[in-house]
């Protein structure tokens, strides 16, 4: 869920103020309950450098708050520079890079720890032709660990997808995602370890009419851990069928 408001102060100067919240709720937790909310407030200053390029300075403040367990909350501050660039009327490239500071509680100690590290975010949507769109996204920063004893997960994730319309009714997409997680709990008593996650799949969509469409697809996910005692390896295969309603 997100809200934002923009205001153009001068022909080349614009500000965007935003708020977003993401909620996780676990109905039947095993062990600690990691239900939480992640809230982010952001302020952007955009300067129109060229007709197709805006230079951006952005500040973000984020909080991660758990509802059921103690000593897992954290707050973060982000100072970022970047740009928004329009490649053509159907394609956009956005980039943010800078520093992240995160102050986290250390579970079961009553203390806090401070992390300072790089943060980067890239989003690209490129239309090869009216029927074909390539999308790329990548992000490096911290996120909630969702594991007992760990508050912080330094995460790199990236995804690539290709969407194509075969005609007026049939369209499809294929995607590949990669994620690397480094569980490093500052001032904690738990060991550091990493996981790698691979995810790929495809989807097909058939428009029955202007309102209803039929979907079918599948995906394969694999997780590989450097410490199987803390988190074991696994693979997951998913097949699905469904419908979409547009109005």
XYZ file of N, CA and C in Angstrom:
741
model
N 0.846 -1.176 0.000
C 0.000 0.000 0.000
C 0.887 1.233 0.000
N 0.621 2.157 -0.915
C 1.467 3.348 -0.992
C 0.633 4.562 -1.378
N 1.076 5.725 -0.898
C 0.470 7.011 -1.212
C 1.597 7.994 -1.519
N 1.343 8.919 -2.435
C 2.341 9.940 -2.732
C 1.654 11.191 -3.249
N 2.359 12.317 -3.086
C 1.876 13.608 -3.574
C 3.059 14.347 -4.186
N 2.855 14.936 -5.340
C 3.924 15.668 -6.015
C 3.524 17.129 -6.183
N 4.540 17.995 -6.210
C 4.295 19.429 -6.394
C 5.437 20.018 -7.213
N 5.104 20.751 -8.272
C 6.107 21.384 -9.119
C 6.293 22.832 -8.661
N 7.451 23.105 -8.058
C 7.735 24.431 -7.529
C 8.164 25.400 -8.629
N 8.979 24.902 -9.561
C 9.491 25.678 -10.681
C 9.384 24.807 -11.933
N 9.548 25.380 -13.117
C 9.449 24.548 -14.321
C 10.368 23.331 -14.311
N 11.518 23.407 -13.596
C 12.453 22.282 -13.578
C 12.608 21.637 -12.206
N 11.887 22.103 -11.197
C 12.042 21.571 -9.846
C 10.719 21.013 -9.342
N 10.773 19.751 -8.882
C 9.579 19.066 -8.402
C 9.922 18.267 -7.146
N 8.977 18.155 -6.232
C 9.149 17.305 -5.059
C 8.060 16.247 -5.038
N 8.411 15.060 -4.523
C 7.458 13.969 -4.356
C 7.583 13.461 -2.927
N 6.490 13.456 -2.195
C 6.446 12.958 -0.821
C 5.606 11.694 -0.794
N 6.154 10.626 -0.216
C 5.446 9.354 -0.268
C 5.472 8.590 1.040
N 4.536 7.667 1.155
C 4.450 6.748 2.298
C 4.013 5.387 1.769
N 4.635 4.324 2.280
C 4.247 2.966 1.899
C 4.317 2.063 3.118
N 3.499 1.020 3.103
C 3.466 0.049 4.204
C 3.252 -1.342 3.628
N 4.017 -2.301 4.146
C 3.875 -3.701 3.759
C 3.648 -4.508 5.034
N 2.630 -5.382 5.014
C 2.247 -6.150 6.198
C 2.480 -7.635 5.952
N 3.013 -8.314 6.973
C 3.128 -9.777 6.973
C 2.373 -10.301 8.195
N 1.542 -11.310 7.967
C 0.837 -11.918 9.093
C 0.879 -13.431 8.939
N 1.356 -14.121 9.982
C 1.467 -15.575 9.973
C 0.352 -16.156 10.829
N -0.490 -17.000 10.208
C -1.638 -17.545 10.922
C -1.243 -18.687 11.850
N -0.301 -19.518 11.425
C 0.096 -20.668 12.240
C 1.620 -20.712 12.314
N 2.207 -19.846 13.136
C 3.679 -19.787 13.192
C 4.264 -21.015 13.881
N 5.470 -21.356 13.454
C 6.249 -22.384 14.130
C 7.333 -21.659 14.921
N 7.216 -21.698 16.244
C 8.151 -20.941 17.061
C 7.707 -19.499 17.174
N 8.646 -18.567 17.066
C 8.330 -17.150 17.219
C 7.414 -16.678 16.101
N 6.578 -15.729 16.416
C 5.650 -15.161 15.437
C 6.299 -13.935 14.804
N 6.600 -14.000 13.507
C 7.284 -12.919 12.818
C 6.327 -12.009 12.066
N 5.064 -11.937 12.476
C 4.143 -10.969 11.887
C 4.654 -9.560 12.159
N 4.605 -8.691 11.135
C 5.233 -7.379 11.271
C 4.675 -6.428 10.227
N 5.065 -5.160 10.364
C 4.754 -4.138 9.371
C 6.032 -3.368 9.071
N 6.280 -3.123 7.791
C 7.420 -2.324 7.337
C 6.881 -1.039 6.728
N 7.164 0.102 7.368
C 6.681 1.395 6.898
C 7.851 2.237 6.390
N 7.624 2.942 5.287
C 8.662 3.771 4.699
C 8.090 5.142 4.345
N 8.767 6.186 4.795
C 8.454 7.562 4.421
C 9.593 8.053 3.521
N 9.272 8.663 2.392
C 10.339 9.124 1.509
C 10.038 10.512 0.969
N 11.112 11.264 0.766
C 11.028 12.609 0.208
C 12.009 12.707 -0.949
N 11.492 13.006 -2.139
C 12.319 13.125 -3.324
C 12.351 14.572 -3.824
N 13.527 14.981 -4.300
C 13.704 16.275 -4.957
C 14.201 15.988 -6.373
N 13.439 16.398 -7.375
C 13.746 16.100 -8.759
C 14.061 17.388 -9.518
N 15.184 17.367 -10.241
C 15.577 18.502 -11.074
C 15.615 18.031 -12.529
N 14.842 18.689 -13.390
C 14.778 18.313 -14.799
C 16.037 18.798 -15.498
N 17.019 17.904 -15.602
C 18.320 18.242 -16.194
C 18.217 18.350 -17.711
N 17.555 17.348 -18.308
C 17.301 17.336 -19.743
C 15.837 16.951 -19.956
N 15.299 17.164 -21.153
C 13.891 16.822 -21.364
C 13.536 15.376 -21.016
N 14.504 14.464 -21.129
C 14.225 13.057 -20.852
C 14.858 12.555 -19.562
N 15.554 13.437 -18.807
C 16.295 12.983 -17.622
C 16.085 13.931 -16.454
N 15.709 13.357 -15.316
C 15.599 14.107 -14.062
C 16.636 13.583 -13.081
N 17.378 14.488 -12.471
C 18.310 14.129 -11.398
C 17.545 14.129 -10.080
N 17.856 13.153 -9.207
C 17.040 12.935 -8.014
C 17.917 12.867 -6.773
N 17.506 13.583 -5.732
C 18.020 13.388 -4.380
C 16.865 12.871 -3.529
N 17.097 11.790 -2.783
C 16.007 11.162 -2.042
C 16.447 10.797 -0.628
N 15.560 11.050 0.324
C 15.757 10.613 1.710
C 14.611 9.676 2.077
N 14.944 8.550 2.705
C 13.942 7.590 3.167
C 14.143 7.297 4.651
N 13.038 7.135 5.339
C 13.058 6.698 6.735
C 12.122 5.504 6.838
N 12.637 4.387 7.346
C 11.824 3.169 7.410
C 11.849 2.573 8.806
N 10.763 1.922 9.160
C 10.660 1.209 10.438
C 10.150 -0.201 10.179
N 10.682 -1.156 10.907
C 10.184 -2.534 10.903
C 9.740 -2.849 12.322
N 8.459 -3.128 12.496
C 7.874 -3.325 13.824
C 7.190 -4.676 13.888
N 7.580 -5.483 14.864
C 6.967 -6.795 15.072
C 5.867 -6.682 16.123
N 4.785 -7.462 15.939
C 3.626 -7.366 16.821
C 3.670 -8.348 17.988
N 4.310 -9.485 17.809
C 4.224 -10.545 18.810
C 5.518 -10.796 19.556
N 6.667 -10.488 18.958
C 7.949 -10.791 19.599
C 8.683 -9.494 19.911
N 9.567 -9.553 20.882
C 10.317 -8.385 21.324
C 11.762 -8.446 20.825
N 12.426 -7.289 20.852
C 13.846 -7.167 20.530
C 14.169 -7.494 19.071
N 13.220 -7.278 18.150
C 13.486 -7.510 16.733
C 13.227 -6.267 15.875
N 12.795 -5.162 16.464
C 12.451 -3.967 15.698
C 13.714 -3.263 15.193
N 13.560 -2.445 14.157
C 14.681 -1.668 13.639
C 14.158 -0.429 12.915
N 15.039 0.573 12.786
C 14.741 1.776 12.014
C 15.890 2.011 11.046
N 15.573 2.627 9.889
C 16.595 2.852 8.883
C 16.521 4.247 8.288
N 17.689 4.788 7.932
C 17.798 6.071 7.240
C 18.572 5.851 5.950
N 18.079 6.460 4.855
C 18.687 6.299 3.547
C 18.945 7.679 2.935
N 20.159 7.909 2.445
C 20.495 9.089 1.652
C 20.908 8.614 0.265
N 20.151 9.017 -0.761
C 20.311 8.436 -2.087
C 20.391 9.524 -3.154
N 21.197 9.258 -4.179
C 21.257 10.051 -5.392
C 20.900 9.149 -6.565
N 20.352 9.734 -7.622
C 20.001 8.918 -8.765
C 19.382 9.734 -9.876
N 18.670 9.040 -10.757
C 18.041 9.701 -11.891
C 16.843 8.895 -12.370
N 15.930 9.577 -13.050
C 14.844 8.978 -13.795
C 15.053 9.344 -15.261
N 15.184 8.345 -16.129
C 15.493 8.608 -17.529
C 14.476 7.914 -18.428
N 13.893 8.672 -19.334
C 12.949 8.126 -20.303
C 13.707 7.753 -21.566
N 13.761 6.447 -21.875
C 14.478 5.983 -23.047
C 13.700 6.275 -24.321
N 12.393 6.028 -24.249
C 11.482 6.345 -25.338
C 10.084 6.423 -24.729
N 9.058 6.767 -25.492
C 7.727 6.920 -24.881
C 7.219 5.698 -24.131
N 7.803 4.525 -24.376
C 7.311 3.309 -23.719
C 8.329 2.697 -22.753
N 9.461 3.368 -22.515
C 10.522 2.760 -21.714
C 11.109 3.760 -20.732
N 11.387 3.265 -19.513
C 11.879 4.128 -18.434
C 12.986 3.399 -17.676
N 14.027 4.150 -17.276
C 15.113 3.631 -16.440
C 15.227 4.511 -15.204
N 15.111 3.890 -14.007
C 15.246 4.603 -12.736
C 16.385 3.985 -11.934
N 17.209 4.836 -11.313
C 18.330 4.350 -10.510
C 18.447 5.180 -9.239
N 18.756 4.485 -8.112
C 19.059 5.139 -6.848
C 20.277 4.450 -6.231
N 21.187 5.239 -5.687
C 22.356 4.678 -5.024
C 22.811 5.587 -3.902
N 23.339 4.990 -2.835
C 23.793 5.796 -1.718
C 24.095 4.955 -0.498
N 23.750 5.489 0.679
C 24.098 4.842 1.942
C 22.850 4.546 2.758
N 22.913 3.453 3.498
C 21.835 3.055 4.411
C 22.398 2.903 5.822
N 21.734 3.515 6.787
C 22.046 3.300 8.195
C 20.849 2.601 8.833
N 21.103 1.499 9.537
C 20.007 0.791 10.207
C 20.390 0.511 11.655
N 19.520 0.925 12.564
C 19.699 0.683 13.995
C 18.724 -0.413 14.398
N 19.263 -1.540 14.867
C 18.462 -2.719 15.161
C 18.603 -3.143 16.606
N 17.540 -3.690 17.156
C 17.634 -4.343 18.454
C 18.374 -5.672 18.300
N 19.119 -6.049 19.321
C 19.806 -7.337 19.336
C 18.979 -8.289 20.194
N 18.404 -9.341 19.603
C 17.505 -10.213 20.354
C 18.130 -10.758 21.639
N 17.327 -10.723 22.712
C 17.661 -11.357 23.991
C 18.830 -10.696 24.726
N 19.202 -9.457 24.332
C 20.301 -8.775 25.020
C 19.889 -7.420 25.586
N 18.811 -6.840 25.090
C 18.426 -5.499 25.503
C 19.292 -4.406 24.915
N 20.162 -4.735 23.934
C 21.062 -3.771 23.323
C 20.630 -3.480 21.886
N 21.284 -2.481 21.296
C 21.059 -2.156 19.892
C 22.380 -2.175 19.150
N 22.303 -2.338 17.837
C 23.489 -2.310 16.993
C 23.208 -1.404 15.806
N 24.257 -0.813 15.239
C 24.125 0.111 14.115
C 24.877 -0.446 12.914
N 24.172 -0.524 11.793
C 24.768 -0.977 10.530
C 24.842 0.210 9.577
N 25.966 0.364 8.881
C 26.123 1.391 7.862
C 26.713 0.735 6.623
N 25.989 0.823 5.504
C 26.442 0.153 4.300
C 25.824 0.744 3.061
N 26.187 0.209 1.901
C 25.680 0.754 0.638
C 24.242 0.309 0.382
N 23.563 1.100 -0.432
C 22.219 0.760 -0.888
C 22.111 1.121 -2.365
N 21.516 0.229 -3.152
C 21.332 0.493 -4.569
C 20.035 -0.092 -5.072
N 19.447 0.562 -6.060
C 18.170 0.110 -6.615
C 18.103 0.513 -8.082
N 17.743 -0.441 -8.958
C 17.665 -0.200 -10.393
C 16.370 -0.800 -10.924
N 15.654 -0.032 -11.732
C 14.423 -0.499 -12.367
C 14.448 -0.085 -13.827
N 14.273 -1.056 -14.722
C 14.285 -0.792 -16.154
C 13.097 -1.484 -16.798
N 12.358 -0.739 -17.590
C 11.301 -1.282 -18.426
C 11.560 -0.806 -19.841
N 11.813 -1.752 -20.761
C 12.198 -1.381 -22.120
C 11.288 -2.093 -23.118
N 10.643 -1.307 -23.957
C 9.747 -1.857 -24.968
C 10.521 -2.083 -26.256
N 10.808 -3.356 -26.574
C 11.505 -3.675 -27.804
C 10.641 -3.350 -29.016
N 9.363 -3.588 -28.860
C 8.357 -3.280 -29.862
C 7.032 -3.172 -29.131
N 5.967 -2.704 -29.766
C 4.699 -2.574 -29.029
C 4.231 -3.865 -28.374
N 4.593 -5.021 -28.933
C 4.131 -6.294 -28.383
C 5.087 -6.913 -27.371
N 6.298 -6.367 -27.213
C 7.324 -7.025 -26.399
C 7.949 -6.038 -25.417
N 7.982 -6.428 -24.139
C 8.544 -5.586 -23.088
C 9.540 -6.403 -22.273
N 10.727 -5.836 -22.056
C 11.741 -6.437 -21.190
C 11.816 -5.608 -19.914
N 11.817 -6.280 -18.762
C 11.895 -5.584 -17.471
C 13.047 -6.156 -16.660
N 13.806 -5.267 -16.036
C 14.931 -5.656 -15.187
C 14.842 -4.877 -13.890
N 15.041 -5.556 -12.763
C 15.101 -4.863 -11.482
C 16.194 -5.485 -10.627
N 16.841 -4.651 -9.822
C 17.896 -5.117 -8.926
C 17.894 -4.229 -7.689
N 18.280 -4.824 -6.548
C 18.281 -4.080 -5.287
C 19.309 -4.679 -4.337
N 20.040 -3.819 -3.644
C 20.927 -4.259 -2.568
C 20.654 -3.391 -1.346
N 20.436 -4.041 -0.199
C 20.187 -3.340 1.055
C 19.825 -4.346 2.126
N 19.347 -3.868 3.249
C 18.959 -4.770 4.322
C 17.459 -5.029 4.280
N 17.069 -6.149 4.866
C 15.662 -6.492 4.992
C 15.492 -7.334 6.249
N 14.248 -7.564 6.660
C 14.001 -8.365 7.857
C 14.437 -9.804 7.630
N 15.090 -10.402 8.638
C 15.655 -11.736 8.479
C 14.611 -12.841 8.568
N 13.550 -12.638 9.337
C 12.488 -13.630 9.511
C 13.010 -14.956 10.082
N 14.001 -14.865 10.953
C 14.535 -16.070 11.563
C 14.944 -15.772 12.993
N 14.661 -16.713 13.908
C 14.954 -16.517 15.320
C 16.435 -16.226 15.531
N 16.718 -15.165 16.309
C 18.084 -14.781 16.616
C 18.691 -13.792 15.660
N 18.038 -13.560 14.497
C 18.570 -12.657 13.485
C 17.558 -11.539 13.220
N 18.036 -10.300 13.237
C 17.202 -9.159 12.871
C 17.487 -8.722 11.448
N 18.753 -8.767 11.057
C 19.189 -8.153 9.808
C 19.591 -9.182 8.763
N 19.157 -8.947 7.536
C 19.529 -9.746 6.378
C 20.016 -8.783 5.304
N 21.315 -8.835 4.982
C 21.837 -8.026 3.880
C 21.547 -8.772 2.581
N 20.720 -8.169 1.744
C 20.135 -8.905 0.626
C 20.433 -8.235 -0.713
N 20.841 -9.069 -1.679
C 20.909 -8.646 -3.072
C 19.896 -9.462 -3.846
N 19.057 -8.790 -4.607
C 18.088 -9.503 -5.430
C 18.021 -8.863 -6.809
N 17.733 -9.693 -7.800
C 17.610 -9.212 -9.169
C 16.588 -10.058 -9.900
N 15.955 -9.461 -10.893
C 14.957 -10.175 -11.663
C 14.923 -9.685 -13.095
N 14.689 -10.612 -14.020
C 14.596 -10.298 -15.444
C 13.351 -10.980 -16.001
N 12.552 -10.231 -16.743
C 11.335 -10.810 -17.317
C 11.149 -10.326 -18.744
N 10.482 -11.148 -19.538
C 10.158 -10.835 -20.926
C 8.674 -11.092 -21.130
N 7.950 -10.069 -21.567
C 6.517 -10.177 -21.832
C 6.261 -9.957 -23.317
N 5.379 -10.784 -23.891
C 5.100 -10.675 -25.317
C 3.627 -10.954 -25.576
N 3.026 -10.130 -26.432
C 1.643 -10.324 -26.859
C 1.661 -11.025 -28.214
N 1.101 -12.254 -28.266
C 1.092 -13.031 -29.496
C -0.062 -12.629 -30.416
N -0.979 -11.901 -29.887
C -2.137 -11.432 -30.651
C -3.029 -10.617 -29.744
N -4.253 -10.395 -30.152
C -5.174 -9.589 -29.354
C -5.593 -10.311 -28.082
N -5.584 -11.649 -28.077
C -6.089 -12.404 -26.930
C -5.009 -13.116 -26.124
N -3.948 -13.567 -26.759
C -2.954 -14.404 -26.087
C -1.682 -13.618 -25.802
N -1.222 -13.681 -24.556
C 0.045 -13.067 -24.154
C 0.760 -13.997 -23.183
N 2.048 -13.811 -23.055
C 2.825 -14.662 -22.163
C 4.031 -13.929 -21.608
N 4.622 -14.514 -20.571
C 5.821 -13.946 -19.966
C 6.693 -15.065 -19.438
N 7.983 -14.798 -19.407
C 8.960 -15.707 -18.831
C 9.859 -14.885 -17.923
N 10.289 -15.470 -16.788
C 11.032 -14.675 -15.811
C 12.102 -15.521 -15.137
N 13.116 -14.821 -14.632
C 14.173 -15.445 -13.835
C 14.549 -14.482 -12.724
N 14.588 -14.964 -11.484
C 14.934 -14.152 -10.323
C 16.056 -14.821 -9.535
N 16.939 -13.993 -8.984
C 18.034 -14.487 -8.143
C 18.100 -13.646 -6.882
N 18.382 -14.305 -5.761
C 18.454 -13.618 -4.478
C 19.593 -14.198 -3.648
N 20.407 -13.309 -3.068
C 21.479 -13.706 -2.161
C 21.241 -13.032 -0.822
N 21.183 -13.816 0.244
C 20.922 -13.313 1.591
C 22.114 -13.592 2.493
N 22.599 -12.548 3.167
C 23.707 -12.695 4.113
C 23.173 -12.357 5.499
N 23.065 -13.376 6.344
C 22.544 -13.211 7.701
C 23.701 -12.898 8.635
N 23.831 -11.608 8.944
C 24.938 -11.105 9.768
C 24.319 -10.322 10.916
N 24.265 -10.922 12.094
C 23.660 -10.266 13.248
C 24.739 -9.568 14.063
N 24.865 -8.240 13.948
C 25.915 -7.537 14.702
C 25.742 -7.733 16.207
N 26.831 -7.957 16.884
C 26.858 -8.098 18.337
C 25.967 -9.239 18.831
N 25.693 -10.185 17.974
C 24.855 -11.317 18.362
C 25.696 -12.542 18.655
N 25.047 -13.573 19.117
C 25.747 -14.817 19.451
C 25.504 -15.897 18.413
N 24.785 -15.581 17.338
C 24.472 -16.564 16.305
C 25.489 -16.434 15.169
N 25.795 -17.525 14.470
C 26.822 -17.474 13.416
C 26.290 -16.818 12.139
N 27.208 -16.261 11.349
C 26.851 -15.714 10.049
C 26.675 -16.857 9.041
N 25.762 -16.683 8.088
C 25.636 -17.655 7.011
C 24.900 -17.000 5.841
N 24.917 -17.659 4.679
C 24.287 -17.114 3.475
C 23.332 -18.133 2.875
N 22.374 -17.621 2.111
C 21.510 -18.469 1.292
C 21.436 -17.865 -0.107
N 21.254 -18.732 -1.095
C 21.032 -18.314 -2.472
C 19.709 -18.906 -2.944
N 18.897 -18.076 -3.587
C 17.582 -18.505 -4.045
C 17.479 -18.243 -5.542
N 17.073 -19.266 -6.298
C 16.849 -19.153 -7.733
C 15.374 -19.434 -8.018
N 14.800 -18.637 -8.910
C 13.379 -18.787 -9.218
C 13.164 -18.474 -10.697
N 12.513 -19.388 -11.407
C 12.230 -19.180 -12.822
C 10.872 -19.775 -13.156
N 10.257 -19.269 -14.224
C 8.955 -19.788 -14.607
C 8.387 -19.047 -15.798
N 7.153 -19.415 -16.147
C 6.465 -18.769 -17.261
C 4.979 -18.725 -16.987
N 4.307 -17.781 -17.643
C 2.865 -17.592 -17.516
C 2.269 -17.358 -18.893
N 1.046 -17.827 -19.080
C 0.277 -17.570 -20.290
C -1.069 -16.996 -19.891
N -1.534 -16.019 -20.663
C -2.810 -15.372 -20.380
C -3.649 -15.319 -21.661
N -4.897 -15.794 -21.575
C -5.815 -15.771 -22.721
C -7.031 -14.944 -22.358
N -7.276 -13.880 -23.121
C -8.410 -12.989 -22.858
C -9.677 -13.577 -23.458
N -10.606 -13.948 -22.594
C -11.888 -14.483 -23.057
C -12.734 -13.352 -23.641
N -12.770 -12.232 -22.945
C -13.433 -11.023 -23.426
C -12.742 -9.837 -22.762
N -13.355 -8.664 -22.805
C -12.732 -7.477 -22.228
C -12.692 -7.505 -20.708
N -13.445 -8.393 -20.075
C -13.525 -8.447 -18.617
C -12.759 -9.645 -18.061
N -12.986 -10.829 -18.632
C -12.413 -12.056 -18.093
C -11.211 -12.513 -18.908
N -10.221 -13.090 -18.205
C -9.096 -13.738 -18.868
C -8.721 -14.994 -18.093
N -8.090 -15.945 -18.800
C -7.717 -17.236 -18.229
C -6.200 -17.309 -18.150
N -5.665 -17.802 -17.013
C -4.221 -17.865 -16.784
C -3.779 -19.285 -16.496
N -2.573 -19.602 -16.952
C -1.929 -20.866 -16.605
C -0.425 -20.620 -16.561
N 0.259 -21.273 -15.629
C 1.698 -21.051 -15.524
C 2.340 -21.940 -14.485
N 3.619 -21.742 -14.300
C 4.356 -22.526 -13.321
C 5.697 -21.889 -13.007
N 6.297 -22.340 -11.903
C 7.605 -21.823 -11.492
C 8.367 -22.892 -10.723
N 9.685 -22.744 -10.734
C 10.591 -23.626 -9.993
C 11.473 -22.750 -9.122
N 11.568 -23.074 -7.828
C 12.377 -22.310 -6.885
C 13.330 -23.248 -6.153
N 14.567 -22.833 -6.024
C 15.546 -23.596 -5.265
C 16.295 -22.717 -4.296
N 16.470 -23.176 -3.046
C 17.233 -22.455 -2.033
C 18.421 -23.303 -1.610
N 19.607 -22.679 -1.545
C 20.832 -23.363 -1.158
C 21.464 -22.584 -0.008
N 21.711 -23.270 1.104
C 22.178 -22.639 2.329
C 23.604 -23.057 2.640
N 24.383 -22.103 3.189
C 25.745 -22.434 3.615
C 25.764 -23.080 4.995
N 24.639 -23.067 5.702
C 24.534 -23.698 7.019
C 23.187 -24.400 7.103
N 23.171 -25.691 6.752
C 21.908 -26.434 6.699
C 21.326 -26.692 8.078
N 22.119 -26.531 9.141
C 21.570 -26.682 10.481
C 20.645 -25.532 10.851
N 20.906 -24.359 10.263
C 20.075 -23.196 10.538
C 18.937 -23.066 9.531
N 19.227 -23.349 8.268
C 18.184 -23.319 7.234
C 18.551 -24.328 6.167
N 17.700 -25.307 5.978
C 17.992 -26.388 5.054
C 17.727 -26.020 3.609
N 18.370 -26.753 2.702
C 18.118 -26.580 1.283
C 16.718 -27.087 0.927
N 16.138 -26.518 -0.117
C 14.845 -27.031 -0.572
C 14.599 -26.619 -2.017
N 13.699 -27.348 -2.673
C 13.198 -26.973 -3.994
C 11.682 -26.955 -3.938
N 11.086 -26.116 -4.769
C 9.632 -25.968 -4.791
C 9.173 -25.852 -6.237
N 8.173 -26.640 -6.617
C 7.575 -26.584 -7.940
C 6.120 -26.168 -7.800
N 5.707 -25.175 -8.572
C 4.349 -24.656 -8.487
C 3.723 -24.643 -9.872
N 2.513 -25.194 -9.994
C 1.697 -25.098 -11.193
C 0.379 -24.449 -10.803
N -0.127 -23.566 -11.643
C -1.367 -22.889 -11.270
C -2.231 -22.617 -12.497
N -3.530 -22.517 -12.259
C -4.478 -22.016 -13.237
C -5.373 -21.024 -12.511
N -5.907 -20.059 -13.238
C -6.755 -19.065 -12.578
C -7.398 -18.145 -13.610
N -8.087 -17.167 -13.094
C -8.751 -16.174 -13.925
C -8.441 -14.771 -13.401
N -8.525 -13.793 -14.292
C -8.406 -12.383 -13.947
C -9.695 -11.661 -14.317
N -10.064 -10.720 -13.480
C -11.233 -9.895 -13.712
C -10.793 -8.439 -13.790
N -11.042 -7.778 -14.920
C -10.665 -6.381 -15.108
C -11.907 -5.560 -15.382
N -12.015 -4.437 -14.682
C -13.180 -3.587 -14.875
C -12.817 -2.152 -14.566
